[in-house]
GROMACS .gro file of C-alpha atoms in nm:
model
  195
    1MET     CA    1  -0.009   0.016   0.007
    2ALA     CA    2   0.153   0.344  -0.102
    3PHE     CA    3   0.173   0.625   0.172
    4SER     CA    4  -0.002   0.925   0.083
    5LEU     CA    5   0.059   1.256   0.304
    6SER     CA    6  -0.276   1.400   0.213
    7SER     CA    7  -0.452   1.081   0.314
    8ALA     CA    8  -0.242   1.042   0.611
    9PHE     CA    9  -0.391   1.358   0.754
   10THR     CA   10  -0.744   1.291   0.669
   11ARG     CA   11  -0.795   0.916   0.730
   12THR     CA   12  -0.494   0.775   0.928
   13PRO     CA   13  -0.454   0.774   1.290
   14ILE     CA   14  -0.092   0.956   1.372
   15SER     CA   15   0.002   0.619   1.541
   16ALA     CA   16  -0.033   0.416   1.226
   17LEU     CA   17   0.174   0.671   1.020
   18ALA     CA   18   0.508   0.535   1.106
   19THR     CA   19   0.420   0.189   1.010
   20LYS     CA   20   0.296   0.296   0.679
   21ALA     CA   21   0.593   0.541   0.627
   22GLY     CA   22   0.837   0.285   0.742
   23THR     CA   23   1.006   0.528   0.972
   24ALA     CA   24   1.031   0.622   1.339
   25PRO     CA   25   0.725   0.771   1.506
   26LEU     CA   26   0.625   1.105   1.378
   27ILE     CA   27   0.607   1.387   1.597
   28PHE     CA   28   0.332   1.621   1.470
   29ALA     CA   29  -0.048   1.695   1.529
   30ARG     CA   30  -0.330   1.834   1.331
   31MET     CA   31  -0.332   2.217   1.345
   32SER     CA   32  -0.656   2.358   1.427
   33HIS     CA   33  -0.579   2.717   1.296
   34THR     CA   34  -0.544   2.839   0.953
   35THR     CA   35  -0.291   3.069   0.773
   36ASP     CA   36  -0.309   3.280   0.479
   37VAL     CA   37  -0.005   3.247   0.251
   38SER     CA   38  -0.094   3.560   0.066
   39THR     CA   39   0.019   3.751   0.377
   40TYR     CA   40   0.373   3.587   0.373
   41LYS     CA   41   0.676   3.787   0.305
   42PHE     CA   42   1.031   3.725   0.203
   43ASN     CA   43   1.167   3.909   0.508
   44HIS     CA   44   1.546   3.886   0.503
   45THR     CA   45   1.848   3.693   0.411
   46MET     CA   46   2.177   3.643   0.622
   47PHE     CA   47   2.546   3.661   0.511
   48ARG     CA   48   2.832   3.587   0.761
   49ILE     CA   49   3.076   3.855   0.738
   50LYS     CA   50   3.461   3.867   0.853
   51ASP     CA   51   3.469   4.231   0.964
   52PRO     CA   52   3.189   4.470   1.022
   53LYS     CA   53   3.419   4.780   0.998
   54VAL     CA   54   3.457   4.666   0.639
   55SER     CA   55   3.115   4.516   0.566
   56LEU     CA   56   2.882   4.784   0.717
   57PRO     CA   57   3.036   5.085   0.535
   58TRP     CA   58   3.028   4.909   0.200
   59TYR     CA   59   2.640   4.820   0.239
   60GLU     CA   60   2.588   5.167   0.349
   61LYS     CA   61   2.800   5.388   0.123
   62VAL     CA   62   2.813   5.163  -0.197
   63LEU     CA   63   2.462   5.043  -0.193
   64GLY     CA   64   2.292   5.325   0.030
   65MET     CA   65   2.141   5.059   0.266
   66LYS     CA   66   2.110   5.178   0.639
   67LYS     CA   67   2.179   4.986   0.947
   68PHE     CA   68   1.869   4.999   1.179
   69ARG     CA   69   1.915   4.740   1.434
   70GLU     CA   70   2.210   4.530   1.599
   71SER     CA   71   2.177   4.238   1.815
   72SER     CA   72   2.462   4.090   2.016
   73GLY     CA   73   2.512   3.731   2.156
   74SER     CA   74   2.803   3.618   2.353
   75ASP     CA   75   3.030   3.561   2.040
   76PHE     CA   76   2.856   3.706   1.757
   77THR     CA   77   2.671   4.037   1.651
   78ASN     CA   78   2.381   4.051   1.401
   79PHE     CA   79   2.349   4.378   1.191
   80PHE     CA   80   2.014   4.440   1.013
   81LEU     CA   81   2.019   4.673   0.709
   82ALA     CA   82   1.768   4.786   0.469
   83PHE     CA   83   1.670   5.065   0.234
   84ASP     CA   84   1.462   5.333   0.418
   85SER     CA   85   1.205   5.328   0.138
   86GLY     CA   86   1.065   5.008   0.266
   87PHE     CA   87   0.965   5.140   0.613
   88LYS     CA   88   0.615   5.306   0.657
   89ASN     CA   89   0.814   5.596   0.789
   90PRO     CA   90   1.161   5.651   0.660
   91ASN     CA   91   1.250   5.881   0.921
   92ALA     CA   92   1.153   5.664   1.199
   93THR     CA   93   1.402   5.598   1.486
   94GLU     CA   94   1.601   5.281   1.485
   95GLU     CA   95   1.389   5.144   1.754
   96GLU     CA   96   1.068   5.225   1.561
   97LYS     CA   97   1.217   5.052   1.252
   98GLY     CA   98   1.332   4.769   1.463
   99GLN     CA   99   0.977   4.695   1.573
  100GLU     CA  100   0.850   4.720   1.221
  101MET     CA  101   1.116   4.476   1.068
  102PHE     CA  102   0.920   4.171   1.060
  103GLY     CA  103   0.640   4.332   0.874
  104ARG     CA  104   0.853   4.434   0.579
  105GLU     CA  105   1.050   4.299   0.305
  106GLY     CA  106   1.394   4.335   0.182
  107ILE     CA  107   1.630   4.318   0.494
  108LEU     CA  108   1.990   4.205   0.487
  109GLU     CA  109   2.125   4.054   0.807
  110LEU     CA  110   2.499   4.042   0.851
  111CYS     CA  111   2.642   3.817   1.092
  112TRP     CA  112   2.974   3.881   1.248
  113ASN     CA  113   3.127   3.584   1.452
  114HIS     CA  114   3.379   3.776   1.697
  115GLY     CA  115   3.743   3.717   1.631
  116THR     CA  116   3.716   3.650   1.255
  117GLU     CA  117   3.840   3.993   1.168
  118SER     CA  118   4.182   3.930   1.342
  119ASP     CA  119   4.222   3.561   1.299
  120ALA     CA  120   4.506   3.524   1.059
  121SER     CA  121   4.409   3.163   0.992
  122PHE     CA  122   4.057   3.253   0.888
  123LYS     CA  123   4.021   3.196   0.515
  124GLY     CA  124   3.684   3.358   0.468
  125TYR     CA  125   3.341   3.222   0.399
  126VAL     CA  126   3.213   3.035   0.101
  127SER     CA  127   3.010   3.249  -0.127
  128GLY     CA  128   2.807   2.970  -0.284
  129ASN     CA  129   2.931   3.038  -0.625
  130GLU     CA  130   3.253   2.844  -0.628
  131GLU     CA  131   3.355   2.471  -0.555
  132PRO     CA  132   3.337   2.340  -0.292
  133GLY     CA  133   3.017   2.463  -0.150
  134ARG     CA  134   2.831   2.584  -0.490
  135GLY     CA  135   2.464   2.668  -0.422
  136PHE     CA  136   2.375   2.983  -0.303
  137GLY     CA  137   2.405   3.250  -0.602
  138HIS     CA  138   2.347   3.604  -0.512
  139ILE     CA  139   2.109   3.899  -0.387
  140ALA     CA  140   1.990   4.154  -0.643
  141ILE     CA  141   1.958   4.542  -0.594
  142THR     CA  142   1.750   4.744  -0.845
  143VAL     CA  143   1.891   5.092  -0.925
  144ASP     CA  144   1.726   5.395  -1.111
  145ASN     CA  145   1.995   5.409  -1.383
  146LEU     CA  146   2.236   5.092  -1.431
  147GLU     CA  147   2.501   5.280  -1.626
  148ALA     CA  148   2.525   5.564  -1.399
  149ALA     CA  149   2.525   5.309  -1.098
  150CYS     CA  150   2.815   5.111  -1.258
  151LYS     CA  151   3.013   5.447  -1.305
  152ARG     CA  152   2.963   5.521  -0.962
  153PHE     CA  153   3.073   5.166  -0.842
  154ASP     CA  154   3.397   5.223  -1.046
  155GLU     CA  155   3.458   5.573  -0.881
  156LEU     CA  156   3.426   5.384  -0.539
  157GLY     CA  157   3.675   5.092  -0.629
  158VAL     CA  158   3.403   4.835  -0.627
  159LYS     CA  159   3.511   4.506  -0.792
  160PHE     CA  160   3.301   4.374  -1.066
  161LYS     CA  161   3.196   4.008  -1.136
  162LYS     CA  162   3.030   4.103  -1.460
  163ARG     CA  163   2.975   4.461  -1.610
  164PRO     CA  164   2.667   4.524  -1.832
  165GLU     CA  165   2.879   4.527  -2.150
  166ASP     CA  166   3.010   4.178  -2.084
  167GLY     CA  167   2.841   3.871  -2.233
  168ARG     CA  168   2.482   3.849  -2.360
  169MET     CA  169   2.285   3.976  -2.071
  170ARG     CA  170   2.352   4.345  -2.106
  171HIS     CA  171   2.075   4.478  -1.862
  172ILE     CA  172   2.271   4.344  -1.546
  173ALA     CA  173   2.577   4.373  -1.369
  174PHE     CA  174   2.740   4.181  -1.064
  175ILE     CA  175   2.964   4.323  -0.802
  176TYR     CA  176   3.141   4.166  -0.509
  177ASP     CA  177   3.104   4.260  -0.163
  178PRO     CA  178   3.387   4.262   0.081
  179ASP     CA  179   3.330   3.898   0.178
  180GLY     CA  180   3.311   3.783  -0.194
  181TYR     CA  181   2.942   3.747  -0.214
  182TRP     CA  182   2.779   3.847  -0.547
  183VAL     CA  183   2.537   4.123  -0.574
  184GLU     CA  184   2.330   4.154  -0.892
  185ILE     CA  185   2.252   4.509  -1.003
  186LEU     CA  186   1.939   4.576  -1.220
  187ALA     CA  187   1.752   4.885  -1.351
  188HIS     CA  188   1.407   4.935  -1.180
  189ASN     CA  189   1.209   4.980  -1.501
  190ARG     CA  190   1.400   4.790  -1.772
  191GLU     CA  191   1.234   4.506  -1.949
  192VAL     CA  192   1.432   4.197  -1.924
  193GLU     CA  193   1.517   4.049  -2.260
  194HIS     CA  194   1.668   3.709  -2.282
  195LYS     CA  195   1.853   3.645  -2.599
   0.00000   0.00000   0.00000
């Protein structure tokens, strides 16, 4: 007899699921409340960083994000950055923005494990774009003018992975952050054409 998860929830007692699935006893119960997936938001992503004295200014000065919250543990500190435009009140205090953070989208969390900035043997984090560890790709930021943004990045000494004039996809650029993570740069209103 084939095991069906949908039939498991509707007709099969929980104690019998382990036998049907051929696994150890499952620890779950029916949920009596509902949820509306149309209210879900992609809230944030997290990068581990080597040195906040390098990464924070890069995200603030190069990309224009603002740090609005900082949370420390015993051996790590998390920094939360976002564009002011995503807050209901861009002029709100850091505390007010912190209270609003779980109701918005587009937050970047930078996690600094204390000591990495001064550890000579620390080789850095895997960006996800090289072997071993290929998997994660990049984050993407949209800008008002791709050509002007790339010129500004050049003036700031930002390292490029790909410029708009490189390759077939001329409507995008990729830059590196201080830890080697890729940041895709796109224009706000350009139609994407794949050749």
